[in-house]
Tab-separated table of C-alpha atoms in Angstrom:
chain	number	residue	atom	x	y	z
A	1	SER	CA	174.575	131.111	86.913
A	2	GLN	CA	174.842	133.237	89.848
A	3	LYS	CA	173.154	131.785	93.135
A	4	ILE	CA	173.094	132.376	96.827
A	5	GLU	CA	171.814	129.375	98.546
A	6	GLN	CA	171.016	128.733	102.294
A	7	ASN	CA	170.686	125.013	102.294
A	8	SER	CA	168.459	124.614	105.458
A	9	GLU	CA	164.694	126.160	105.152
A	10	ALA	CA	164.192	125.271	108.695
A	11	LEU	CA	166.385	124.342	111.557
A	12	ASN	CA	165.081	123.405	115.137
A	13	ILE	CA	167.273	123.464	118.054
A	14	GLN	CA	167.285	122.990	122.016
A	15	GLU	CA	167.650	125.900	123.887
A	16	GLY	CA	170.888	126.515	125.031
A	17	LYS	CA	172.821	124.945	121.914
A	18	THR	CA	174.529	126.653	119.497
A	19	ALA	CA	172.640	127.078	116.014
A	20	THR	CA	174.955	127.193	112.716
A	21	LEU	CA	173.255	128.251	109.746
A	22	THR	CA	175.087	128.081	106.289
A	23	CYS	CA	175.010	130.514	103.258
A	24	ASN	CA	176.775	129.469	99.916
A	25	TYR	CA	177.309	131.643	96.671
A	26	THR	CA	178.224	130.657	93.126
A	27	ASN	CA	179.544	132.942	90.490
A	28	TYR	CA	179.718	136.009	92.982
A	29	SER	CA	182.872	137.688	94.115
A	30	PRO	CA	181.369	139.666	97.078
A	31	ALA	CA	183.714	142.109	98.965
A	32	TYR	CA	181.441	141.465	101.695
A	33	LEU	CA	178.377	139.132	103.000
A	34	GLN	CA	175.467	140.261	105.422
A	35	TRP	CA	173.106	138.753	107.622
A	36	TYR	CA	169.830	139.960	108.666
A	37	ARG	CA	166.940	138.630	110.939
A	38	GLN	CA	163.226	138.684	109.937
A	39	ASP	CA	160.390	138.209	112.295
A	40	PRO	CA	156.782	137.039	110.837
A	41	GLY	CA	155.108	140.062	109.065
A	42	ARG	CA	158.322	142.502	109.596
A	43	GLY	CA	160.870	143.843	107.493
A	44	PRO	CA	164.549	142.258	107.793
A	45	VAL	CA	166.729	143.882	110.092
A	46	PHE	CA	170.413	143.971	109.960
A	47	LEU	CA	172.662	141.771	112.139
A	48	LEU	CA	176.261	141.769	111.048
A	49	LEU	CA	178.480	142.233	107.985
A	50	ILE	CA	181.869	140.523	107.365
A	51	ARG	CA	184.128	141.781	104.799
A	52	GLU	CA	186.427	139.305	102.557
A	53	ASN	CA	189.302	139.978	104.625
A	54	GLU	CA	188.030	138.928	107.841
A	55	LYS	CA	187.862	135.563	108.894
A	56	GLU	CA	185.396	136.068	111.900
A	57	LYS	CA	183.001	138.687	113.294
A	58	ARG	CA	181.359	138.611	116.388
A	59	LYS	CA	178.492	140.637	118.049
A	60	GLU	CA	177.316	139.349	121.391
A	61	ARG	CA	176.092	135.759	121.004
A	62	LEU	CA	176.412	135.988	117.221
A	63	LYS	CA	179.477	134.945	115.144
A	64	VAL	CA	179.989	135.125	111.437
A	65	THR	CA	182.882	133.430	109.504
A	66	PHE	CA	183.472	134.020	105.666
A	67	ASP	CA	185.619	131.667	103.376
A	68	THR	CA	186.103	132.890	100.078
A	69	THR	CA	187.976	129.797	98.880
A	70	LEU	CA	184.746	127.452	99.972
A	71	LYS	CA	182.301	130.591	98.911
A	72	GLN	CA	180.664	130.089	102.114
A	73	SER	CA	179.655	132.017	105.280
A	74	LEU	CA	178.635	130.384	108.446
A	75	PHE	CA	176.472	132.111	111.287
A	76	HIS	CA	176.514	130.757	114.523
A	77	ILE	CA	174.214	131.874	117.536
A	78	THR	CA	175.519	130.537	120.768
A	79	ALA	CA	173.574	129.819	123.958
A	80	SER	CA	170.246	130.179	121.713
A	81	GLN	CA	166.954	131.427	123.461
A	82	PRO	CA	163.581	130.793	122.155
A	83	ALA	CA	163.336	134.915	121.472
A	84	ASP	CA	166.523	133.765	118.687
A	85	SER	CA	163.719	132.170	116.611
A	86	ALA	CA	163.059	133.965	113.599
A	87	THR	CA	163.900	133.971	109.848
A	88	TYR	CA	167.688	134.680	109.037
A	89	LEU	CA	168.790	135.499	105.686
A	90	CYS	CA	172.226	136.247	104.161
A	91	ALA	CA	172.622	138.686	101.337
A	92	LEU	CA	175.608	139.970	99.147
A	93	ASP	CA	176.166	142.947	97.087
A	94	PRO	CA	176.545	141.738	93.338
A	95	SER	CA	178.416	144.799	92.530
A	96	ASN	CA	180.432	145.717	95.478
A	97	SER	CA	179.224	149.346	94.815
A	98	GLY	CA	176.512	150.258	97.282
A	99	ASN	CA	174.310	151.563	94.725
A	100	THR	CA	172.647	148.119	93.565
A	101	PRO	CA	170.056	146.053	95.566
A	102	LEU	CA	171.288	143.383	97.779
A	103	VAL	CA	170.804	139.653	96.575
A	104	PHE	CA	169.189	137.579	99.399
A	105	GLY	CA	169.313	133.732	100.103
A	106	LYS	CA	165.843	132.102	100.838
A	107	GLY	CA	166.340	132.073	104.555
A	108	THR	CA	166.716	129.729	107.293
A	109	ARG	CA	163.667	129.413	109.606
A	110	LEU	CA	165.128	129.002	113.092
A	111	SER	CA	163.027	127.576	115.787
A	112	VAL	CA	164.405	127.210	119.294
A	113	ILE	CA	162.598	124.782	121.567
A	114	ALA	CA	162.505	125.523	125.150
B	1	GLY	CA	171.156	152.639	112.547
B	2	ALA	CA	169.306	154.533	109.951
B	3	VAL	CA	165.596	154.613	109.851
B	4	VAL	CA	163.062	153.535	106.916
B	5	SER	CA	159.357	153.924	107.718
B	6	GLN	CA	156.861	152.434	105.509
B	7	HIS	CA	153.238	153.143	105.849
B	8	PRO	CA	150.668	151.774	105.870
B	9	SER	CA	151.358	148.486	107.644
B	10	ARG	CA	148.248	146.881	106.668
B	11	VAL	CA	145.783	147.532	103.640
B	12	ILE	CA	142.540	145.558	102.784
B	13	CYS	CA	141.111	146.956	99.191
B	14	LYS	CA	138.502	145.757	96.657
B	15	SER	CA	139.296	144.296	93.589
B	16	GLY	CA	139.822	146.932	90.892
B	17	THR	CA	140.864	149.799	92.983
B	18	SER	CA	144.286	151.057	93.535
B	19	VAL	CA	146.561	151.168	96.659
B	20	LYS	CA	149.535	153.568	97.331
B	21	ILE	CA	152.335	152.669	99.813
B	22	GLU	CA	154.771	155.143	101.015
B	23	CYS	CA	158.336	154.543	101.969
B	24	ARG	CA	160.274	157.300	103.637
B	25	SER	CA	163.965	157.478	104.960
B	26	LEU	CA	163.558	159.600	108.186
B	27	ASP	CA	167.334	160.181	108.833
B	28	PHE	CA	169.239	159.995	105.612
B	29	GLN	CA	168.711	160.834	102.061
B	30	ALA	CA	167.880	158.034	99.705
B	31	THR	CA	168.879	158.662	96.210
B	32	THR	CA	167.734	155.132	95.415
B	33	MET	CA	165.251	152.926	97.046
B	34	PHE	CA	164.444	149.252	96.199
B	35	TRP	CA	160.848	147.501	96.239
B	36	TYR	CA	160.458	144.063	97.275
B	37	ARG	CA	157.711	141.542	97.354
B	38	GLN	CA	157.431	138.537	99.686
B	39	PHE	CA	154.857	135.600	99.520
B	40	PRO	CA	154.403	133.425	102.622
B	41	LYS	CA	157.684	131.445	103.504
B	42	GLN	CA	159.237	132.755	100.296
B	43	SER	CA	162.406	135.009	100.125
B	44	LEU	CA	162.480	138.629	99.145
B	45	MET	CA	161.745	139.214	95.421
B	46	LEU	CA	163.057	142.450	94.139
B	47	MET	CA	160.530	143.897	92.139
B	48	ALA	CA	162.092	147.541	91.003
B	49	THR	CA	164.783	150.095	92.065
B	50	SER	CA	163.287	153.562	92.464
B	51	ASN	CA	165.330	156.581	91.326
B	52	GLU	CA	165.106	159.989	92.771
B	53	GLY	CA	164.310	162.107	89.993
B	54	SER	CA	164.154	159.574	87.143
B	55	LYS	CA	162.289	156.509	86.088
B	56	ALA	CA	162.285	153.300	88.214
B	57	THR	CA	163.970	149.932	86.913
B	58	TYR	CA	161.718	147.248	86.917
B	59	GLU	CA	162.744	143.604	87.246
B	60	GLN	CA	162.050	141.192	84.625
B	61	GLY	CA	158.499	139.944	84.701
B	62	VAL	CA	157.290	143.109	86.806
B	63	GLU	CA	154.398	145.141	85.217
B	64	LYS	CA	155.524	148.781	85.315
B	65	ASP	CA	151.972	149.780	84.475
B	66	LYS	CA	150.739	147.845	87.074
B	67	PHE	CA	153.261	148.733	89.890
B	68	LEU	CA	153.766	152.639	89.612
B	69	ILE	CA	156.744	153.826	91.206
B	70	ASN	CA	157.419	157.700	92.213
B	71	HIS	CA	160.677	158.883	93.816
B	72	ALA	CA	159.700	162.486	94.105
B	73	SER	CA	162.197	163.407	96.804
B	74	LEU	CA	165.483	162.354	98.395
B	75	THR	CA	163.287	161.040	101.333
B	76	LEU	CA	160.041	159.456	99.666
B	77	SER	CA	159.458	156.761	97.289
B	78	THR	CA	155.823	155.384	96.676
B	79	LEU	CA	154.440	152.261	95.166
B	80	THR	CA	150.984	152.233	93.818
B	81	VAL	CA	149.314	149.241	92.896
B	82	THR	CA	146.864	149.970	90.207
B	83	SER	CA	143.826	148.129	89.722
B	84	ALA	CA	144.652	145.578	92.110
B	85	HIS	CA	143.593	142.059	91.856
B	86	PRO	CA	143.484	139.048	94.803
B	87	GLU	CA	146.794	137.630	93.189
B	88	ASP	CA	148.453	141.134	93.857
B	89	SER	CA	147.904	140.151	97.656
B	90	SER	CA	151.209	139.934	99.245
B	91	PHE	CA	154.134	141.619	101.785
B	92	TYR	CA	155.519	144.354	100.017
B	93	ILE	CA	158.750	145.664	101.736
B	94	CYS	CA	160.873	148.914	101.055
B	95	SER	CA	164.398	149.493	101.687
B	96	ALA	CA	167.405	151.943	101.159
B	97	ARG	CA	171.130	152.136	101.818
B	98	PRO	CA	172.444	155.428	103.097
B	99	ASN	CA	175.637	156.623	100.948
B	100	GLY	CA	178.709	154.837	101.933
B	101	ILE	CA	176.928	152.474	104.017
B	102	PRO	CA	176.996	148.599	103.060
B	103	GLU	CA	174.016	147.319	105.050
B	104	ALA	CA	170.267	148.034	103.907
B	105	PHE	CA	167.545	149.260	106.216
B	106	PHE	CA	163.790	148.104	105.575
B	107	GLY	CA	160.626	149.525	106.185
B	108	GLN	CA	158.032	147.514	108.145
B	109	GLY	CA	156.417	146.213	105.717
B	110	THR	CA	152.709	146.516	104.152
B	111	ARG	CA	150.318	143.713	104.354
B	112	LEU	CA	147.928	144.071	101.033
B	113	THR	CA	144.833	142.052	100.826
B	114	VAL	CA	142.895	142.296	97.971
B	115	VAL	CA	139.494	141.058	98.239
């Protein structure tokens, strides 16, 4: 069956450290993977997209990798801050068409402790 | 980025009444919009795909007569929860993807409480 999994439901780290979140998928062949941030009581906000031919993508303190062999994406936040505390969701487009809804992982709730 | 606006952000209604939630794409046209439901500490669950000018496509297990979706224009989709019951209390979120753009843009969400 098709699955997209974020193995850690919650992750606590110390301020200043690097947070690493994992997203694995099964029986999909995504052309790209996306990461979103969701704060409590709010809709998700798009952060980064990485395509299958890209190994790594960066945006400020965020870094995403995509390994199509391992069927895995890693999401890193360097020099983490308490304001980074949120739920982070990975998502993929099962049809790669842009017309179908994205499939989301369950999310990892990150808490950055000062 | 594109903007999706959802209204209201919070609503409390009595059991048995109906509630309408609006989702608007403010700066792009959306032939398709998506409605999700989210319970506390759970992921987004797709309820239905709203198609402009045609019937919505509902996910398995979602009652189409209870969750009425109307996509009357290229910038507006509405979700009406009919004869609401306490078990319908949840966080409802809409999203849309502009043509040619792979990322999704979400509304602010609507917290529905049925008492």
